[in-house]
CSV table of C-alpha atoms and ligand atoms in Angstrom, one decimal:
chain,number,residue,atom,x,y,z
A,213,MET,CA,54.2,127.7,6.0
A,214,LYS,CA,55.1,129.2,9.3
A,215,ARG,CA,53.4,126.8,12.3
A,216,GLY,CA,52.0,128.7,15.4
A,217,SER,CA,53.0,127.5,18.9
A,218,TRP,CA,52.0,128.3,21.9
A,219,ASN,CA,52.9,131.3,23.8
A,220,THR,CA,53.5,129.6,26.8
A,221,ARG,CA,54.0,126.0,28.4
A,222,PHE,CA,50.6,126.8,30.6
A,223,GLY,CA,49.1,127.7,27.0
A,224,PHE,CA,49.5,124.2,25.8
A,225,TYR,CA,48.4,122.6,29.2
A,226,LEU,CA,45.1,124.6,29.3
A,227,ALA,CA,44.1,123.3,25.5
A,228,ALA,CA,45.3,119.6,26.0
A,229,ILE,CA,43.4,119.6,29.3
A,230,GLY,CA,40.6,121.8,27.9
A,231,SER,CA,40.4,119.2,24.6
A,232,ALA,CA,40.5,116.2,27.2
A,233,CYS,CA,38.0,117.4,30.0
A,234,GLY,CA,34.5,117.7,28.7
A,235,LEU,CA,31.3,115.9,28.3
A,236,GLY,CA,33.4,113.0,28.2
A,237,ASN,CA,33.8,113.0,32.1
A,238,LEU,CA,30.6,114.6,33.1
A,239,TRP,CA,28.1,113.6,30.8
A,240,ARG,CA,29.4,110.1,29.4
A,241,PHE,CA,31.5,108.7,32.3
A,242,PRO,CA,28.8,108.4,35.0
A,243,TYR,CA,26.4,107.0,32.4
A,244,VAL,CA,29.1,104.0,31.0
A,245,VAL,CA,29.7,103.2,34.6
A,246,GLY,CA,26.3,102.9,35.2
A,247,GLU,CA,25.6,100.7,32.4
A,248,ASN,CA,28.6,99.0,33.2
A,249,GLY,CA,27.9,97.9,37.1
A,250,GLY,CA,30.2,100.7,38.6
A,251,GLY,CA,33.5,99.8,40.8
A,252,ALA,CA,34.9,97.0,38.7
A,253,PHE,CA,34.6,99.2,35.5
A,254,VAL,CA,35.9,102.0,37.2
A,255,LEU,CA,38.9,100.1,38.1
A,256,LEU,CA,39.3,99.3,34.4
A,257,TYR,CA,38.8,102.6,33.5
A,258,VAL,CA,41.7,103.8,35.5
A,259,PHE,CA,44.0,101.0,34.2
A,260,PHE,CA,43.3,101.4,30.8
A,261,ALA,CA,43.5,104.8,31.2
A,262,LEU,CA,47.4,104.2,32.2
A,263,LEU,CA,48.4,101.6,30.1
A,264,VAL,CA,46.2,102.6,26.7
A,265,GLY,CA,45.1,106.1,26.8
A,266,MET,CA,48.2,107.8,28.2
A,267,PRO,CA,51.2,106.0,26.0
A,268,LEU,CA,48.9,106.8,23.0
A,269,LEU,CA,48.4,110.5,23.9
A,270,ILE,CA,52.2,110.7,24.5
A,271,GLY,CA,52.5,108.9,21.0
A,272,GLU,CA,50.3,111.7,19.3
A,273,LEU,CA,51.8,114.1,20.8
A,274,ILE,CA,55.0,113.4,19.6
A,275,LEU,CA,54.3,112.5,16.0
A,276,GLY,CA,52.8,116.0,15.8
A,277,LYS,CA,55.8,117.4,17.3
A,278,SER,CA,58.0,115.6,15.0
A,279,THR,CA,56.2,115.8,12.0
A,280,ARG,CA,55.2,119.8,12.6
A,281,ARG,CA,52.2,118.1,10.9
A,282,SER,CA,48.5,117.6,11.6
A,283,VAL,CA,47.5,114.2,11.8
A,284,LEU,CA,46.3,113.6,7.9
A,285,SER,CA,49.4,115.5,6.3
A,286,ALA,CA,52.1,113.4,9.2
A,287,SER,CA,50.1,110.0,8.2
A,288,ILE,CA,50.6,111.2,4.1
A,289,GLU,CA,54.0,111.9,5.2
A,290,LEU,CA,55.0,109.2,6.6
A,291,SER,CA,53.2,106.5,4.0
A,292,ALA,CA,55.4,108.3,1.2
A,293,MET,CA,58.4,107.8,3.6
A,294,ASN,CA,57.8,104.0,4.3
A,295,GLN,CA,56.0,103.0,1.6
A,296,ARG,CA,52.8,102.0,3.8
A,297,LYS,CA,49.4,102.6,4.0
A,298,TYR,CA,49.4,105.2,7.0
A,299,TYR,CA,47.1,108.1,5.7
A,300,TRP,CA,44.1,105.6,6.1
A,301,ILE,CA,44.4,105.9,9.8
A,302,GLY,CA,44.9,109.6,9.2
A,303,ARG,CA,41.6,109.9,7.0
A,304,LEU,CA,39.7,107.8,9.7
A,305,SER,CA,40.9,110.2,12.4
A,306,VAL,CA,39.8,113.2,10.7
A,307,LEU,CA,36.4,111.6,10.0
A,308,MET,CA,35.7,110.4,13.6
A,309,SER,CA,36.4,114.0,14.7
A,310,LEU,CA,34.0,115.2,12.3
A,311,VAL,CA,31.4,112.8,13.4
A,312,VAL,CA,31.7,112.7,16.5
A,313,LEU,CA,31.5,117.3,16.8
A,314,SER,CA,28.2,116.8,15.0
A,315,TYR,CA,26.4,114.7,18.0
A,316,TYR,CA,28.8,116.4,20.6
A,317,ALA,CA,27.5,120.1,19.5
A,318,VAL,CA,23.9,118.7,19.7
A,319,ILE,CA,25.0,117.6,23.6
A,320,SER,CA,26.9,120.9,24.5
A,321,GLY,CA,23.5,122.2,23.0
A,322,TRP,CA,21.8,120.6,26.0
A,323,VAL,CA,23.9,122.2,28.1
A,324,LEU,CA,23.4,125.5,26.5
A,325,HIS,CA,19.8,125.2,27.3
A,326,PHE,CA,20.3,124.0,30.8
A,327,SER,CA,22.4,127.0,31.3
A,328,THR,CA,19.9,129.8,30.0
A,329,GLN,CA,16.9,127.8,32.2
A,330,PHE,CA,19.2,128.2,35.3
A,331,LEU,CA,19.8,131.8,34.1
A,332,SER,CA,16.0,132.6,33.8
A,333,GLY,CA,15.1,130.5,37.0
A,334,LEU,CA,17.2,132.9,39.0
A,335,PHE,CA,14.4,135.5,38.0
A,336,HIS,CA,11.4,132.9,37.2
A,337,PRO,CA,11.8,129.7,39.6
A,338,GLU,CA,9.0,128.3,38.1
A,339,VAL,CA,10.7,128.5,34.5
A,340,LEU,CA,13.4,125.4,36.0
A,341,VAL,CA,9.8,123.2,37.1
A,342,GLU,CA,8.1,123.4,33.7
A,343,LYS,CA,11.1,123.9,31.0
A,344,GLY,CA,13.9,122.7,33.1
A,345,ARG,CA,13.5,119.1,32.6
A,346,LEU,CA,15.3,116.7,29.8
A,347,ASP,CA,12.2,115.6,28.3
A,348,HIS,CA,11.2,119.0,27.7
A,349,LEU,CA,14.3,119.3,25.5
A,350,LEU,CA,14.0,116.0,23.7
A,351,SER,CA,10.8,116.3,22.8
A,352,ASN,CA,11.8,119.4,21.0
A,353,GLY,CA,13.9,118.1,18.1
A,354,TRP,CA,14.4,121.4,16.3
A,355,LEU,CA,15.1,123.3,19.7
A,356,GLN,CA,18.4,120.4,19.5
A,357,VAL,CA,19.1,121.5,16.4
A,358,GLY,CA,18.8,125.6,17.0
A,359,LEU,CA,21.5,125.0,20.3
A,360,SER,CA,23.7,122.9,18.5
A,361,SER,CA,24.0,125.7,15.6
A,362,VAL,CA,24.7,128.2,18.2
A,363,HIS,CA,27.4,126.1,19.7
A,364,LEU,CA,28.9,124.9,15.9
A,365,LEU,CA,28.7,129.0,15.5
A,366,LEU,CA,30.5,130.0,19.0
A,367,ALA,CA,33.2,127.0,18.3
A,368,ILE,CA,33.7,128.4,14.6
A,369,VAL,CA,34.5,132.0,15.9
A,370,VAL,CA,36.9,130.9,18.2
A,371,VAL,CA,39.1,128.5,15.8
A,372,LEU,CA,38.9,131.4,13.5
A,373,LYS,CA,40.9,133.6,16.0
A,374,GLY,CA,43.8,131.3,15.7
A,375,VAL,CA,45.9,129.1,17.8
A,376,GLN,CA,47.1,131.5,20.5
A,377,GLU,CA,44.6,134.1,21.0
A,378,GLY,CA,41.9,131.9,20.5
A,379,LEU,CA,42.6,128.7,22.6
A,380,GLU,CA,44.5,130.1,25.4
A,381,ARG,CA,42.4,133.2,26.3
A,382,TRP,CA,39.0,131.1,26.5
A,383,ILE,CA,40.2,128.0,28.5
A,384,THR,CA,42.4,130.1,31.0
A,385,ALA,CA,39.2,132.0,32.3
A,386,MET,CA,37.0,129.3,32.6
A,387,MET,CA,39.3,126.5,34.8
A,388,PRO,CA,39.6,127.6,38.3
A,389,ILE,CA,35.9,128.5,38.1
A,390,PHE,CA,35.2,125.4,37.1
A,391,ALA,CA,37.3,123.2,39.4
A,392,VAL,CA,36.2,125.2,42.9
A,393,LEU,CA,32.7,124.5,41.4
A,394,LEU,CA,33.2,121.0,41.2
A,395,VAL,CA,34.7,120.9,44.3
A,396,LEU,CA,31.9,122.4,46.5
A,397,LEU,CA,28.9,120.5,44.2
A,398,VAL,CA,31.1,117.5,45.4
A,399,ILE,CA,31.0,118.0,48.9
A,400,LYS,CA,27.4,118.6,49.2
A,401,SER,CA,26.7,115.9,47.3
A,402,LEU,CA,28.4,113.8,49.4
A,403,SER,CA,27.0,115.1,52.8
A,404,LEU,CA,23.4,113.3,51.5
A,405,ASP,CA,22.2,110.2,52.7
A,406,ALA,CA,23.1,108.3,49.5
A,407,ALA,CA,26.6,109.1,49.5
A,408,GLY,CA,28.0,105.6,51.2
A,409,GLU,CA,25.9,103.6,48.7
A,410,ALA,CA,27.5,105.9,45.8
A,411,LEU,CA,30.9,105.3,47.2
A,412,ARG,CA,30.4,101.9,47.2
A,413,PHE,CA,29.0,101.8,44.1
A,414,LEU,CA,31.9,103.7,42.8
A,415,PHE,CA,34.8,101.9,44.5
A,416,TYR,CA,34.1,98.6,45.6
A,417,PRO,CA,35.1,96.4,42.4
A,418,ASP,CA,32.2,94.0,42.0
A,419,PHE,CA,33.5,92.0,39.2
A,420,SER,CA,30.6,89.7,38.5
A,421,LYS,CA,28.8,93.0,37.2
A,422,LEU,CA,31.7,93.2,34.4
A,423,GLN,CA,30.2,92.3,31.3
A,424,LEU,CA,32.1,90.9,28.2
A,425,SER,CA,31.7,94.0,26.3
A,426,SER,CA,32.9,96.1,29.3
A,427,PRO,CA,36.6,96.0,28.9
A,428,LEU,CA,36.3,97.4,25.1
A,429,HIS,CA,33.9,100.3,26.5
A,430,ALA,CA,36.6,101.1,28.8
A,431,ILE,CA,39.3,101.5,26.3
A,432,GLY,CA,36.8,103.3,23.7
A,433,HIS,CA,35.7,105.9,26.7
A,434,VAL,CA,39.5,106.1,27.8
A,435,CYS,CA,40.2,107.2,24.0
A,436,PHE,CA,37.4,109.6,24.1
A,437,THR,CA,38.1,111.2,27.3
A,438,LEU,CA,41.8,111.5,26.5
A,439,SER,CA,41.2,112.9,22.8
A,440,VAL,CA,43.2,110.2,21.2
A,441,GLY,CA,42.3,108.7,17.9
A,442,PHE,CA,40.9,112.1,16.8
A,443,GLY,CA,43.9,113.4,15.6
A,444,THR,CA,43.5,116.4,18.1
A,445,MET,CA,46.7,115.7,20.1
A,446,VAL,CA,48.6,115.2,16.9
A,447,THR,CA,47.4,119.0,16.0
A,448,PHE,CA,48.6,120.1,19.4
A,449,GLY,CA,51.9,118.5,19.6
A,450,SER,CA,52.7,120.2,16.5
A,451,TYR,CA,52.3,123.6,18.0
A,452,LEU,CA,55.0,122.6,21.0
A,453,LYS,CA,58.0,124.1,21.8
A,454,ASP,CA,61.0,122.1,21.8
A,455,SER,CA,61.8,122.9,25.3
A,456,ASP,CA,58.4,120.9,26.4
A,457,HIS,CA,58.9,117.7,27.6
A,458,ILE,CA,56.1,115.4,26.4
A,459,PRO,CA,55.6,112.3,28.2
A,460,THR,CA,55.5,114.9,31.2
A,461,ALA,CA,53.1,116.6,29.2
A,462,GLY,CA,51.1,113.7,28.8
A,463,PHE,CA,50.9,112.0,32.0
A,464,ARG,CA,49.8,115.4,33.7
A,465,VAL,CA,47.2,115.8,30.9
A,466,THR,CA,46.0,111.9,32.0
A,467,VAL,CA,45.7,112.1,35.6
A,468,VAL,CA,44.1,115.9,35.3
A,469,ASP,CA,41.5,114.2,33.3
A,470,THR,CA,40.9,111.0,35.0
A,471,LEU,CA,40.6,112.8,38.6
A,472,LEU,CA,38.0,115.0,36.6
A,473,SER,CA,35.9,111.9,35.9
A,474,LEU,CA,36.2,110.3,39.2
A,475,PHE,CA,34.9,113.6,40.5
A,476,ALA,CA,32.2,113.9,37.8
A,477,GLY,CA,31.1,110.5,39.4
A,478,LEU,CA,31.4,111.5,43.4
A,479,LEU,CA,29.1,114.5,42.2
A,480,LEU,CA,26.4,112.5,40.3
A,481,PHE,CA,25.9,109.1,42.3
A,482,PRO,CA,25.0,110.0,45.6
A,483,ILE,CA,22.6,112.6,43.7
A,484,VAL,CA,21.1,110.0,41.5
A,485,LEU,CA,21.3,107.3,44.5
A,486,GLN,CA,19.1,109.4,46.6
A,487,ALA,CA,16.8,110.1,43.9
A,488,SER,CA,16.3,106.5,43.4
A,489,ASN,CA,13.8,106.8,40.1
A,490,ILE,CA,16.5,107.4,37.6
A,491,PRO,CA,18.3,104.7,35.9
A,492,LEU,CA,22.1,104.5,36.2
A,493,THR,CA,22.2,103.4,32.6
A,494,ASP,CA,20.2,106.2,31.3
A,495,PRO,CA,22.6,108.6,28.7
A,496,GLY,CA,20.7,111.2,30.2
A,497,LEU,CA,22.0,110.7,33.9
A,498,LEU,CA,23.2,113.9,34.3
A,499,PHE,CA,21.0,116.1,32.9
A,500,GLU,CA,18.1,114.0,34.5
A,501,ALA,CA,19.5,114.5,38.1
A,502,LEU,CA,21.6,117.3,38.6
A,503,PRO,CA,18.9,119.9,37.4
A,504,ARG,CA,16.4,118.5,39.6
A,505,PHE,CA,18.6,118.2,42.1
A,506,LEU,CA,20.1,121.6,41.9
A,507,SER,CA,16.4,123.5,41.7
A,508,GLN,CA,15.2,122.0,44.9
A,509,THR,CA,18.3,122.9,47.1
A,510,PRO,CA,18.4,126.3,48.7
A,511,GLY,CA,20.6,128.6,46.3
A,512,GLY,CA,21.1,125.6,43.8
A,513,VAL,CA,19.5,127.7,41.1
A,514,LEU,CA,22.5,130.3,41.3
A,515,PHE,CA,24.7,127.1,41.7
A,516,GLY,CA,23.2,125.4,38.5
A,517,PHE,CA,23.8,128.5,36.8
A,518,MET,CA,27.2,128.7,37.7
A,519,PHE,CA,27.7,125.1,36.9
A,520,PHE,CA,26.0,124.7,33.5
A,521,ILE,CA,28.0,128.0,32.1
A,522,CYS,CA,30.8,126.4,33.3
A,523,LEU,CA,30.4,122.7,32.0
A,524,TYR,CA,29.1,124.7,28.7
A,525,LEU,CA,32.8,126.2,28.7
A,526,ALA,CA,34.2,123.0,29.0
A,527,ALA,CA,32.2,121.8,26.0
A,528,LEU,CA,33.2,124.5,23.9
A,529,GLY,CA,36.9,123.8,24.6
A,530,ALA,CA,36.6,120.0,23.8
A,531,SER,CA,34.9,121.1,20.6
A,532,ILE,CA,37.5,123.5,19.7
A,533,GLY,CA,39.7,120.9,20.4
A,534,LEU,CA,37.4,118.6,17.5
A,535,LEU,CA,37.0,121.6,15.0
A,536,GLU,CA,40.4,122.3,15.2
A,537,VAL,CA,41.7,118.9,14.1
A,538,ILE,CA,39.1,119.1,11.0
A,539,VAL,CA,40.2,122.5,10.1
A,540,SER,CA,44.0,122.2,10.5
A,541,ASN,CA,44.0,119.0,8.2
A,542,LEU,CA,41.7,120.9,5.6
A,543,VAL,CA,44.4,123.9,6.1
A,544,ASP,CA,47.3,121.6,5.7
A,545,ARG,CA,46.2,119.4,2.6
A,546,THR,CA,44.0,122.1,0.5
A,547,LYS,CA,45.9,125.3,1.6
A,548,MET,CA,42.3,126.9,2.1
A,549,SER,CA,41.9,130.0,4.0
A,550,ARG,CA,41.4,129.2,7.8
A,551,THR,CA,37.9,130.9,7.5
A,552,TRP,CA,36.7,128.9,4.7
A,553,ALA,CA,37.7,126.0,6.2
A,554,ALA,CA,36.4,126.8,9.4
A,555,TRP,CA,32.9,127.4,7.8
A,556,ILE,CA,32.9,124.4,6.0
A,557,CYS,CA,33.9,122.2,8.5
A,558,GLY,CA,31.2,123.8,10.7
A,559,VAL,CA,28.4,123.8,8.8
A,560,ALA,CA,29.2,119.9,7.8
A,561,ALA,CA,29.0,119.1,11.5
A,562,LEU,CA,25.8,121.0,11.7
A,563,VAL,CA,24.2,118.8,8.5
A,564,ILE,CA,25.3,115.8,10.4
A,565,GLY,CA,24.0,116.9,13.7
A,566,VAL,CA,20.4,117.0,12.5
A,567,VAL,CA,20.3,112.9,12.4
A,568,PRO,CA,21.4,112.8,16.5
A,569,ALA,CA,19.7,116.1,17.5
A,570,LEU,CA,16.1,114.6,16.0
A,571,SER,CA,16.8,111.2,17.2
A,572,SER,CA,14.3,111.3,20.1
A,573,THR,CA,11.4,113.5,17.7
A,574,PHE,CA,11.4,112.7,14.2
A,575,PHE,CA,13.5,109.4,13.9
A,576,ASN,CA,12.4,108.1,17.4
A,577,GLY,CA,11.1,105.2,15.6
A,578,VAL,CA,14.8,104.1,14.3
A,579,ARG,CA,15.9,102.1,17.6
A,580,PHE,CA,18.3,99.3,18.4
A,581,GLN,CA,17.7,97.3,21.5
A,582,GLY,CA,15.1,100.0,22.5
A,583,LYS,CA,18.4,102.6,22.2
A,584,ALA,CA,17.9,106.2,20.0
A,585,LEU,CA,20.0,107.3,17.2
A,586,LEU,CA,22.4,109.5,19.2
A,587,GLU,CA,22.8,106.6,21.4
A,588,ILE,CA,23.7,103.7,18.9
A,589,LEU,CA,25.6,106.5,16.9
A,590,ASP,CA,27.8,107.3,20.2
A,591,GLY,CA,28.0,103.3,21.2
A,592,LEU,CA,29.3,102.4,17.3
A,593,LEU,CA,31.8,105.2,17.2
A,594,ILE,CA,33.1,105.0,20.7
A,595,ASN,CA,33.3,101.6,22.0
A,596,LEU,CA,33.8,100.1,18.4
A,597,PHE,CA,35.5,102.3,16.1
A,598,LEU,CA,37.8,104.4,18.5
A,599,PRO,CA,39.5,101.3,20.0
A,600,LEU,CA,40.6,100.5,16.4
A,601,ILE,CA,41.5,103.7,14.9
A,602,ALA,CA,44.0,103.7,18.4
A,603,VAL,CA,45.6,100.5,17.2
A,604,GLY,CA,46.1,102.1,13.9
A,605,VAL,CA,47.5,105.1,15.7
A,606,ALA,CA,49.8,103.2,17.9
A,607,TRP,CA,50.9,101.2,14.4
A,608,VAL,CA,51.8,104.2,12.7
A,609,ILE,CA,53.6,105.8,15.8
A,610,SER,CA,55.8,102.5,16.4
A,611,SER,CA,56.7,101.8,13.0
A,612,GLY,CA,56.5,104.9,10.8
A,613,LEU,CA,58.5,107.2,13.1
A,614,SER,CA,62.3,106.2,13.5
A,615,SER,CA,63.6,104.7,16.9
A,616,LYS,CA,65.9,107.7,16.9
A,617,GLU,CA,63.5,110.3,16.4
A,618,LYS,CA,61.3,108.7,18.9
A,619,GLU,CA,63.8,108.5,21.6
A,620,ARG,CA,65.2,112.2,20.8
A,621,LEU,CA,61.2,113.2,21.7
A,622,PHE,CA,60.7,110.8,24.8
A,623,VAL,CA,63.9,110.8,26.5
A,624,GLN,CA,65.7,114.1,28.3
A,625,THR,CA,68.4,112.4,30.3
A,626,GLU,CA,68.0,114.4,32.9
A,627,LYS,CA,65.1,113.0,33.6
A,628,ILE,CA,65.7,109.3,34.4
A,629,GLU,CA,62.6,108.0,34.8
A,630,SER,CA,62.0,108.9,30.7
A,631,VAL,CA,65.0,106.6,30.3
A,632,ALA,CA,63.6,103.9,32.4
A,633,LEU,CA,60.3,103.9,31.1
A,634,TYR,CA,61.1,104.6,27.3
A,635,PRO,CA,61.4,101.0,26.0
A,636,HIS,CA,58.0,99.9,28.3
A,637,TRP,CA,56.3,102.9,25.8
A,638,LYS,CA,57.7,101.9,22.9
A,639,TRP,CA,56.5,98.3,23.7
A,640,MET,CA,53.2,98.9,24.5
A,641,LEU,CA,52.6,100.7,21.2
A,642,LYS,CA,54.1,98.0,19.1
A,643,TRP,CA,52.8,94.8,21.3
A,644,GLY,CA,50.8,95.8,24.1
A,645,ILE,CA,47.7,98.2,22.8
A,646,PRO,CA,47.1,95.9,19.7
A,647,PHE,CA,47.4,92.8,21.9
A,648,ILE,CA,44.7,94.3,24.5
A,649,VAL,CA,42.4,95.8,21.9
A,650,GLY,CA,42.4,92.6,20.3
A,651,ILE,CA,41.3,90.4,23.7
A,652,ALA,CA,38.5,93.1,24.3
A,653,LEU,CA,37.5,93.3,20.8
A,654,ILE,CA,36.8,89.2,20.9
A,655,LEU,CA,35.1,89.3,24.2
A,656,GLN,CA,32.8,92.1,22.6
A,657,ILE,CA,32.5,89.7,19.7
A,658,ILE,CA,31.5,86.3,21.9
A,659,ASP,CA,29.3,89.0,23.6
A,660,LEU,CA,27.3,89.7,20.7
A,661,ILE,CA,27.3,85.9,19.6
B,71,LIG,N1,38.0,114.3,25.6
B,71,LIG,C1,36.7,115.1,25.0
B,71,LIG,C2,35.8,114.9,26.4
B,71,LIG,O1,36.1,114.0,27.2
B,71,LIG,C3,36.1,114.8,23.8
B,71,LIG,C4,36.7,114.9,23.0
B,71,LIG,C5,37.0,113.9,21.8
B,71,LIG,C6,37.5,116.5,22.4
B,71,LIG,C7,38.2,114.6,21.1
B,71,LIG,C8,38.5,116.7,21.6
B,71,LIG,C9,39.0,115.5,20.3
B,71,LIG,O2,34.8,115.7,26.5
């Protein structure tokens, strides 16, 4: 079967950055930083993004480019060639994508809700006071189910249009607008009185605030935000053209994504600290603080509307990445039509997503250490399983692909840095990443005991 490829190199960047940048940066990053005490965790996060996330991201792209397959088919093919059980990693990545998509759709539904509330707030400001709050949404589980269905429906429609038209067009349109809005909001936020305190919180590393579980949480979040361990980047790599230099692409995606997270911190923490009554560890941090702030700022309602629409498109871009992995794997494995595959996966995500969507209503009683089901699910998957899958992916790439093949795709002689970095990259995948995750896991276990 002929595989589609990106129309332009720009198209690949847009899709890869579109998949990496999303709720992970704006929703998840700030509250994880809040939970882990600020600056020292931010430092850890940047460190692991470069040391763990980027090598894995490059590895996944290379795996896709080399096998021209999605993660499941790629791992099955390599299993047969090497007589090893790599296919487990492929299966786990796809399963991970499905479950993460199911609750990612719920949070995307929250964003959709705030977009519509700000839109109606433009005409009827009283609506925002009444309904533009997170508690209103949290107390209405079925509204969340409805919103996440709308979201998944949109994602299915985009995925059905295929790689070129579907992904490229959507993401191209929204990125520049989002960038401008973010910059303006950051400027506004940094003009608040609490800005100094926020900068200190974010960038002054107080290592005593770190917990034993923080390293594993940082690694998990890095993998989540860079979309590695899900097979997404394997699929995207399989659509790459021969002329593209993968390590350069991996580096750029990592830098853009990391900067976006830091920007999100700069945007949110002055607002949160100014308001002073929102706990920094609240998973709803973004949705608690920003709408309230914007609805009280002159001109903020229009801004809020544009911001949430852009954030929604970012969430859609990321969800498309997730859905695309599951669909492309299903199509590769079963030869099912793309249309059927997209509907089956979308509906499966919707059904699984009912549980997290009802986590603050119907399942409100199910709590662990005060955390609701959605938070427990997110914590288990991202903080624990994802780093483990990441080690598996590193193993598949380092032992499943021949050195010659890896070198062919990594090294371009006219880029001397790629020649110099190649042995380090290989070493990180083989020894560095398993070692780092191993230590982080041991610290987490000690913390639990
Ligand atoms: N990286 C995305 C984000 O930060 C989430 C995501 C994970 C998207 C895996 C696709 C695949 O929001």
